[in-house]
PDB file of C-alpha atoms in Angstrom:
ATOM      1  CA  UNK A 753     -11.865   1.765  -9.832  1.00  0.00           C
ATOM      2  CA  UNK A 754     -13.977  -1.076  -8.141  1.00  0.00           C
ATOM      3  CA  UNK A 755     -14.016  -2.764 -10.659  1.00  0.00           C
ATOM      4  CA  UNK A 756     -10.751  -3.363 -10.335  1.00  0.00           C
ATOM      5  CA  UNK A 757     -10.797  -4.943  -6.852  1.00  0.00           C
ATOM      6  CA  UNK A 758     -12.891  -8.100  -7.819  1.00  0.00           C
ATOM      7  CA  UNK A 759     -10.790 -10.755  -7.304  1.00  0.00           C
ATOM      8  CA  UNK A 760     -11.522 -12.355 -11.168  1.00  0.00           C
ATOM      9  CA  UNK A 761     -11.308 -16.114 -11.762  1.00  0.00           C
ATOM     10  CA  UNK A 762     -10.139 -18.456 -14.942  1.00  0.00           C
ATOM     11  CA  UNK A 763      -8.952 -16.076 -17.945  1.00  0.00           C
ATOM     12  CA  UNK A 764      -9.929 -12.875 -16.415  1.00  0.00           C
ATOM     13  CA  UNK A 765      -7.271 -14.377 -13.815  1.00  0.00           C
ATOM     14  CA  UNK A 766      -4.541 -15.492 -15.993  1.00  0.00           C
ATOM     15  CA  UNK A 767      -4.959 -11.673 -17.950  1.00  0.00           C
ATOM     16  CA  UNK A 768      -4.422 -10.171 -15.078  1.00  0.00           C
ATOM     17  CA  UNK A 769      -1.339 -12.003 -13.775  1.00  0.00           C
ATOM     18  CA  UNK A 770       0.122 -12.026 -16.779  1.00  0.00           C
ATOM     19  CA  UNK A 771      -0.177  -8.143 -17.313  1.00  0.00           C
ATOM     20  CA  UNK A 772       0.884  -7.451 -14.062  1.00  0.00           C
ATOM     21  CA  UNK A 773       3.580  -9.164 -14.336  1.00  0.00           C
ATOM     22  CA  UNK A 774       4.432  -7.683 -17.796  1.00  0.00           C
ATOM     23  CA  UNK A 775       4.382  -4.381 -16.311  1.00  0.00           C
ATOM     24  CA  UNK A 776       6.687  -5.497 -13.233  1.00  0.00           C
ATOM     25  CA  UNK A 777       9.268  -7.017 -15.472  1.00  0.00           C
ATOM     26  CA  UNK A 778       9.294  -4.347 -18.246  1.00  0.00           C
ATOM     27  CA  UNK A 779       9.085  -1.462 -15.360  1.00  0.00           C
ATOM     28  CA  UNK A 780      12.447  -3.235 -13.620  1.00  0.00           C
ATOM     29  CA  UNK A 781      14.272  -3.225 -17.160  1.00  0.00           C
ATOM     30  CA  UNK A 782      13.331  -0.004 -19.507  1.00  0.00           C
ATOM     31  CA  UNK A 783      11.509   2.532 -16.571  1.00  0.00           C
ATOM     32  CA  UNK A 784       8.058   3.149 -15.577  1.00  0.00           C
ATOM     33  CA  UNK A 785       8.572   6.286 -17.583  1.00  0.00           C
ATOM     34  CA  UNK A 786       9.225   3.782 -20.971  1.00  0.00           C
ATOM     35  CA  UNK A 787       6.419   2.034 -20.574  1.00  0.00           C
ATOM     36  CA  UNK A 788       3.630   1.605 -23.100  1.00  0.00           C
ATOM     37  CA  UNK A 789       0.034   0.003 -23.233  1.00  0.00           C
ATOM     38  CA  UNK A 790       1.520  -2.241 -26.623  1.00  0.00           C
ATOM     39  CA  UNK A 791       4.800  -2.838 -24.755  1.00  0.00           C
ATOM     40  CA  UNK A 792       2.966  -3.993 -21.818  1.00  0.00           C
ATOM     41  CA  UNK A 793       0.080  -6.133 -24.037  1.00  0.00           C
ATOM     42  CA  UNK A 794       2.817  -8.469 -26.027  1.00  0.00           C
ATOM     43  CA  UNK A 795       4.859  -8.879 -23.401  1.00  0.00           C
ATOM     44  CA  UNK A 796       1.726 -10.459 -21.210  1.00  0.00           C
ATOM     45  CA  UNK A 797       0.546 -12.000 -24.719  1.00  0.00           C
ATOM     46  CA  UNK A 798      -2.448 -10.205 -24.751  1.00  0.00           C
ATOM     47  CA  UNK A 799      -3.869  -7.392 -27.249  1.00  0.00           C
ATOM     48  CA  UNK A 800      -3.692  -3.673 -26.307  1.00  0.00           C
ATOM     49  CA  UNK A 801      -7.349  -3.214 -26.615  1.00  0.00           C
ATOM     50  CA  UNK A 802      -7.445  -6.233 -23.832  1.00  0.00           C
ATOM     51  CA  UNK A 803      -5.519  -3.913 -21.784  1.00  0.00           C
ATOM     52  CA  UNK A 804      -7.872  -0.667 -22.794  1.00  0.00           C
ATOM     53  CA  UNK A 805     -10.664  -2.541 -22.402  1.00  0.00           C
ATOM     54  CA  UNK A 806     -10.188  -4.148 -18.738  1.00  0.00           C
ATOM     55  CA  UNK A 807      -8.043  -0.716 -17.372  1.00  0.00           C
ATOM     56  CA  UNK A 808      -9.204   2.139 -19.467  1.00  0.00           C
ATOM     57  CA  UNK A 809      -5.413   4.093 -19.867  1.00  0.00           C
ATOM     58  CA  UNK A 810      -1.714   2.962 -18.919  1.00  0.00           C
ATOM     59  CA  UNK A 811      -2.447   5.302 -15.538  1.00  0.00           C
ATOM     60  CA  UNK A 812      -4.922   3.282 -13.986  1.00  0.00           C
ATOM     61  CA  UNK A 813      -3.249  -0.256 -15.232  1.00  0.00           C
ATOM     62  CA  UNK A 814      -0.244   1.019 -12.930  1.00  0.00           C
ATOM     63  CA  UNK A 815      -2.395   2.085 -10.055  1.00  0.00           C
ATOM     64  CA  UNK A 816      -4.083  -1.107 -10.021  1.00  0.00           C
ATOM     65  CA  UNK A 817      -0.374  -3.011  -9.925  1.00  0.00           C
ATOM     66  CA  UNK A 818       0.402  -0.330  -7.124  1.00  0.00           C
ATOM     67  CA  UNK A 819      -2.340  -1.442  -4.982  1.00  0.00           C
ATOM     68  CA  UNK A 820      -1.585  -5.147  -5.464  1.00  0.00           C
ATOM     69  CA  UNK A 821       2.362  -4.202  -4.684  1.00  0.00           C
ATOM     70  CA  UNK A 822       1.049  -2.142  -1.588  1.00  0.00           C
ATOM     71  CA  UNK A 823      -0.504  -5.044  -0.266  1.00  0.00           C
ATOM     72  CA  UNK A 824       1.058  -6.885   2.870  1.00  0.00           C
ATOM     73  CA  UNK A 825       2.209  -9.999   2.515  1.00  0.00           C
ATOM     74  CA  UNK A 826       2.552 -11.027   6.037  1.00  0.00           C
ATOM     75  CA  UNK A 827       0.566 -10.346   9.208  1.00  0.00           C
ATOM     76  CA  UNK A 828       2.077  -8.049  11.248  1.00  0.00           C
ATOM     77  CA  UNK A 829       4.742  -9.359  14.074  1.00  0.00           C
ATOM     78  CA  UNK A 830       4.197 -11.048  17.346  1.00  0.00           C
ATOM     79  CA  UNK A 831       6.256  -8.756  19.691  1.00  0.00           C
ATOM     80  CA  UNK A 832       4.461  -9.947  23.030  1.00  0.00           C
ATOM     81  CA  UNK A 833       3.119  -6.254  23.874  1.00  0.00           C
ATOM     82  CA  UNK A 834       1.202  -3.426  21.891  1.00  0.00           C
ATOM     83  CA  UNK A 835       3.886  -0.627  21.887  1.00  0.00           C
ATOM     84  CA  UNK A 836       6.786  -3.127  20.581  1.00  0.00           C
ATOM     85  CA  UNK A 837       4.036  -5.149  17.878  1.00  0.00           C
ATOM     86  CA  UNK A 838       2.556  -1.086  16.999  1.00  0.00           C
ATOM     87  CA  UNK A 839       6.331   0.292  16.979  1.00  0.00           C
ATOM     88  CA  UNK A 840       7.433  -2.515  14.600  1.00  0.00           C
ATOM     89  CA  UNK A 841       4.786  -2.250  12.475  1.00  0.00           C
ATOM     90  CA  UNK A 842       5.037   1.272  11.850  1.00  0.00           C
ATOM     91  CA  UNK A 843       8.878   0.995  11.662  1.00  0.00           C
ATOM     92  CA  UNK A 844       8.409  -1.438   8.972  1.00  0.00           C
ATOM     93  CA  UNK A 845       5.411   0.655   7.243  1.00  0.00           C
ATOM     94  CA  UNK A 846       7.861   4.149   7.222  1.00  0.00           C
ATOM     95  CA  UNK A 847      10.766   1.491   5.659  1.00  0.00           C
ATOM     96  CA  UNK A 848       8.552   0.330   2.696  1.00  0.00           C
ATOM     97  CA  UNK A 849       6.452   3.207   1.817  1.00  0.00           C
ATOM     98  CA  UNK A 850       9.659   5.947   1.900  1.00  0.00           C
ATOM     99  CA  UNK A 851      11.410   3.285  -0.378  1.00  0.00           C
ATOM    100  CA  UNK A 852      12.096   4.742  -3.700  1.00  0.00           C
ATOM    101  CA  UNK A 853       9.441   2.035  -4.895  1.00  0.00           C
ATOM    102  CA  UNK A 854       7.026   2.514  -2.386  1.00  0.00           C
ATOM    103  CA  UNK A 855       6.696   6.198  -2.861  1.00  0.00           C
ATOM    104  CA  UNK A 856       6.894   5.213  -6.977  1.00  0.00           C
ATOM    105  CA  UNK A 857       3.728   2.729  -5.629  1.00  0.00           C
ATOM    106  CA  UNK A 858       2.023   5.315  -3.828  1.00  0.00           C
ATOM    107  CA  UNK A 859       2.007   7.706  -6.424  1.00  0.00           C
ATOM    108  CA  UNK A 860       0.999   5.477  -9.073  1.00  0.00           C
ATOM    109  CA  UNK A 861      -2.238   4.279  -6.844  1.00  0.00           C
ATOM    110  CA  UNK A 862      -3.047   7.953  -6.093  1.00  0.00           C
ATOM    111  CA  UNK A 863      -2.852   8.919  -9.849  1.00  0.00           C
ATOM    112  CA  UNK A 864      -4.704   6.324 -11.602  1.00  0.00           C
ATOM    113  CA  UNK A 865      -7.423   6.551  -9.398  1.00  0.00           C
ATOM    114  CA  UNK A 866     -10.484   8.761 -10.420  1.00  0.00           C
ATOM    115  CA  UNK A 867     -12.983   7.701  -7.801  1.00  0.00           C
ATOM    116  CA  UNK A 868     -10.701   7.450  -4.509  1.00  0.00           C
ATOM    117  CA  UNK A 869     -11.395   3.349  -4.613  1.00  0.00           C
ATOM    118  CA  UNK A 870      -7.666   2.412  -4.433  1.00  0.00           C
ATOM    119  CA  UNK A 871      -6.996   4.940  -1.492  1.00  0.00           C
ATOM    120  CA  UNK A 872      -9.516   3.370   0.201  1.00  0.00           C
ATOM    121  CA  UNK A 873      -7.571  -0.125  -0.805  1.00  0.00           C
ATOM    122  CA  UNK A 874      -4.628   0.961   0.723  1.00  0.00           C
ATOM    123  CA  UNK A 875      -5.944   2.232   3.727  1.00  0.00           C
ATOM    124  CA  UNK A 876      -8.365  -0.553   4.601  1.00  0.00           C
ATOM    125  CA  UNK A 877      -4.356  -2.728   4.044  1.00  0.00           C
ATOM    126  CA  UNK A 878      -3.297  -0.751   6.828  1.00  0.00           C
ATOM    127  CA  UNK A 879      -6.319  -0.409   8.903  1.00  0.00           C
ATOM    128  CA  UNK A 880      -6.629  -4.159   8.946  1.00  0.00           C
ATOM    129  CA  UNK A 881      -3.125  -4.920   9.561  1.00  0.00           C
ATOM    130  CA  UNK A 882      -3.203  -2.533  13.031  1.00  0.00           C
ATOM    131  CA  UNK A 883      -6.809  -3.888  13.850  1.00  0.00           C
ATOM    132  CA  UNK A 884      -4.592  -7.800  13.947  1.00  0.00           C
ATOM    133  CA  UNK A 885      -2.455  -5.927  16.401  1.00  0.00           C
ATOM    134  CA  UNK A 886      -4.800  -4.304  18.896  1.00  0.00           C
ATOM    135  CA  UNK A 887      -6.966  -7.306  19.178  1.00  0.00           C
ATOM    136  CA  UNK A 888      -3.819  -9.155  19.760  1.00  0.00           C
ATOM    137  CA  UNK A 889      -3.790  -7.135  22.009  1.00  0.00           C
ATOM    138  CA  UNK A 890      -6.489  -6.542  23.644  1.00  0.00           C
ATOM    139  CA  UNK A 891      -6.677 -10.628  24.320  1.00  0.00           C
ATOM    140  CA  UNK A 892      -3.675 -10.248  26.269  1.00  0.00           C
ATOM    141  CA  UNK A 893      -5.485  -7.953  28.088  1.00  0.00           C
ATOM    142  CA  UNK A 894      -3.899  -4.480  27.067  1.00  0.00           C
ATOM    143  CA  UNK A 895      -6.146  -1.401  26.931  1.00  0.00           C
ATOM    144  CA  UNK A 896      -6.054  -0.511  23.332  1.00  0.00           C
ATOM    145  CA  UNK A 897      -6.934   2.610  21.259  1.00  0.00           C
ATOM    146  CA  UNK A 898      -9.360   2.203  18.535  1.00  0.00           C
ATOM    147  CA  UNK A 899      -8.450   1.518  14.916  1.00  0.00           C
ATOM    148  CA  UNK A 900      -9.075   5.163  13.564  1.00  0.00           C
ATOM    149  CA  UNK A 901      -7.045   6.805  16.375  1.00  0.00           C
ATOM    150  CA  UNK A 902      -4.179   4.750  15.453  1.00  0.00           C
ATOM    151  CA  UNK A 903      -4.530   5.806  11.868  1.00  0.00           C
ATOM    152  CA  UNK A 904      -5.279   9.663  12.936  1.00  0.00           C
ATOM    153  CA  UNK A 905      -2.507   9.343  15.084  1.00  0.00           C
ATOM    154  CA  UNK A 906       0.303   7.059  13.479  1.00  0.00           C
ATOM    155  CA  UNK A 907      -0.334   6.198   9.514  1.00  0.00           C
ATOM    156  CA  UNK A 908      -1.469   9.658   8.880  1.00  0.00           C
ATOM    157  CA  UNK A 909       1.433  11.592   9.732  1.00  0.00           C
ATOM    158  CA  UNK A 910       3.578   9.030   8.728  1.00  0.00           C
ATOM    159  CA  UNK A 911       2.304   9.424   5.009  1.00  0.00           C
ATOM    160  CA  UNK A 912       2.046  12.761   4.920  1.00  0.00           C
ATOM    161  CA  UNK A 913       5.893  12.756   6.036  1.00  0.00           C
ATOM    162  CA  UNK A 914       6.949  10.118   3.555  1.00  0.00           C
ATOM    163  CA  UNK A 915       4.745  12.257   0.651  1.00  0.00           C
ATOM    164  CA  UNK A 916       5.658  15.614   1.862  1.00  0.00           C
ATOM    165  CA  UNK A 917       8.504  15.861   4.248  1.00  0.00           C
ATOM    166  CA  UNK A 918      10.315  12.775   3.877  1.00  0.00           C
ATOM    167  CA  UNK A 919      14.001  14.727   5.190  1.00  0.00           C
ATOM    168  CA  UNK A 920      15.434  13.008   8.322  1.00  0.00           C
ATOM    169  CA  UNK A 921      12.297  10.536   8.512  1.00  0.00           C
ATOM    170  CA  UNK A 922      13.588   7.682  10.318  1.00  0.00           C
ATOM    171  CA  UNK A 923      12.329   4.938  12.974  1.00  0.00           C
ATOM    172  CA  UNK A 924      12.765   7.429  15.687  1.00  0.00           C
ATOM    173  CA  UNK A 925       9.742   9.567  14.638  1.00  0.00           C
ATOM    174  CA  UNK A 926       7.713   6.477  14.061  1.00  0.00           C
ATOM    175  CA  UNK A 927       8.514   5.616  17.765  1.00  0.00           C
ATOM    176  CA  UNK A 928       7.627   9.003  18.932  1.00  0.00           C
ATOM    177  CA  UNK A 929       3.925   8.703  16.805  1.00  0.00           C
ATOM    178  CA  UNK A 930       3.091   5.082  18.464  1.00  0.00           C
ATOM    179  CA  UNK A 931       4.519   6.267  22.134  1.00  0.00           C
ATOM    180  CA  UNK A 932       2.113   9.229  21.704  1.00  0.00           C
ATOM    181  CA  UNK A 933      -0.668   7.376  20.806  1.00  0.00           C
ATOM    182  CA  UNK A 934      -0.650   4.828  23.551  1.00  0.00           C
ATOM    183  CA  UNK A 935       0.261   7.483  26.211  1.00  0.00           C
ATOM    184  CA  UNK A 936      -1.328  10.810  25.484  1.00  0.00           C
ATOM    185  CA  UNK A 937      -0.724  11.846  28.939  1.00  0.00           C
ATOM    186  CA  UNK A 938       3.132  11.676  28.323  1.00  0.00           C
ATOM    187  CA  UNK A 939       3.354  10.123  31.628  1.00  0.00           C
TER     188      UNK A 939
END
């Protein structure tokens, strides 16, 4: 929810670190399938109806750590040329999202999240992390599609793939999307 998104200061802050982590640790040593609201609550040293209260239900807490997991952490490679930054990028995208914990991240956005806001999180990550690379770019001088053709085009396929289709997915079909999308001629 958008609520969600604020970026809270002071104890707001701290509560949300600390139950983010909580869930992090606990979901690396008893399962995401284990965990509980109180689990989560004394482990971050906080009381369940602090958790209630702030996420509404365990589902949205997760899809709200999700979103902060899906978040990049880097910008997006300095190849010298469009095709090889765009072909990394999506290499790199396919590799984290058709992880075992990316798709476990994907899912867990999708499914605590009532009103489409962190969808929309996630795909404004991505759209800004390809907008960095075409107006690289396009200050080198390189005609450039626009944002949403790349997404059409590229991320689209790629996630329904990685949710749908994910047998023999590989680097080679993300190679094929960003060579079609830069050359729709074929030439």
């Amino acid at each position: 929810m958008s609520r969600q998104m604020v970026r809270p200061g002071g104890r707001s802050a701290r509560v949300q670190a600390s139950v983010h982590t909580a869930v992090r640790e606990l979901a690396s040593e008893v399962g995401r399938d284990a965990l509980t609201v109180p689990m989560i609550a004394q482990r971050a040293g906080v009381t369940p109806s602090t958790v209630y209260r702030r996420w509404g239900d365990l589902q949205e807490l997760l899809s709200d750590v999700a979103v902060e997991r899906l978040r990049p952490e880097t910008a997006p490679g300095d190849h010298g040329a469009l095709a090889a930054d765009l072909t990394a990028w999506a290499e790199q995208f396919l590799d984290e999202m058709s992880s075992p914990a990316g798709r476990a991240y994907i899912r867990d956005a999708l499914l605590g999240d009532p009103d489409g806001g962190n969808a929309g999180q996630c795909s404004a990550y991505a759209a800004e992390q390809i907008d960095v690379i075409l107006t690289r770019a396009s200050q080198r001088g390189e005609k450039v599609p626009d944002v949403e053709t790349v997404i059409d085009h590229v991320v689209s396929p790629l996630m329904y793939r990685i949710l749908f289709r994910p047998d023999g997915l590989g680097a080679a079909y993300a190679h094929r999307l960003v060579t079609a999308v830069l050359d729709p001629t074929g030439r």
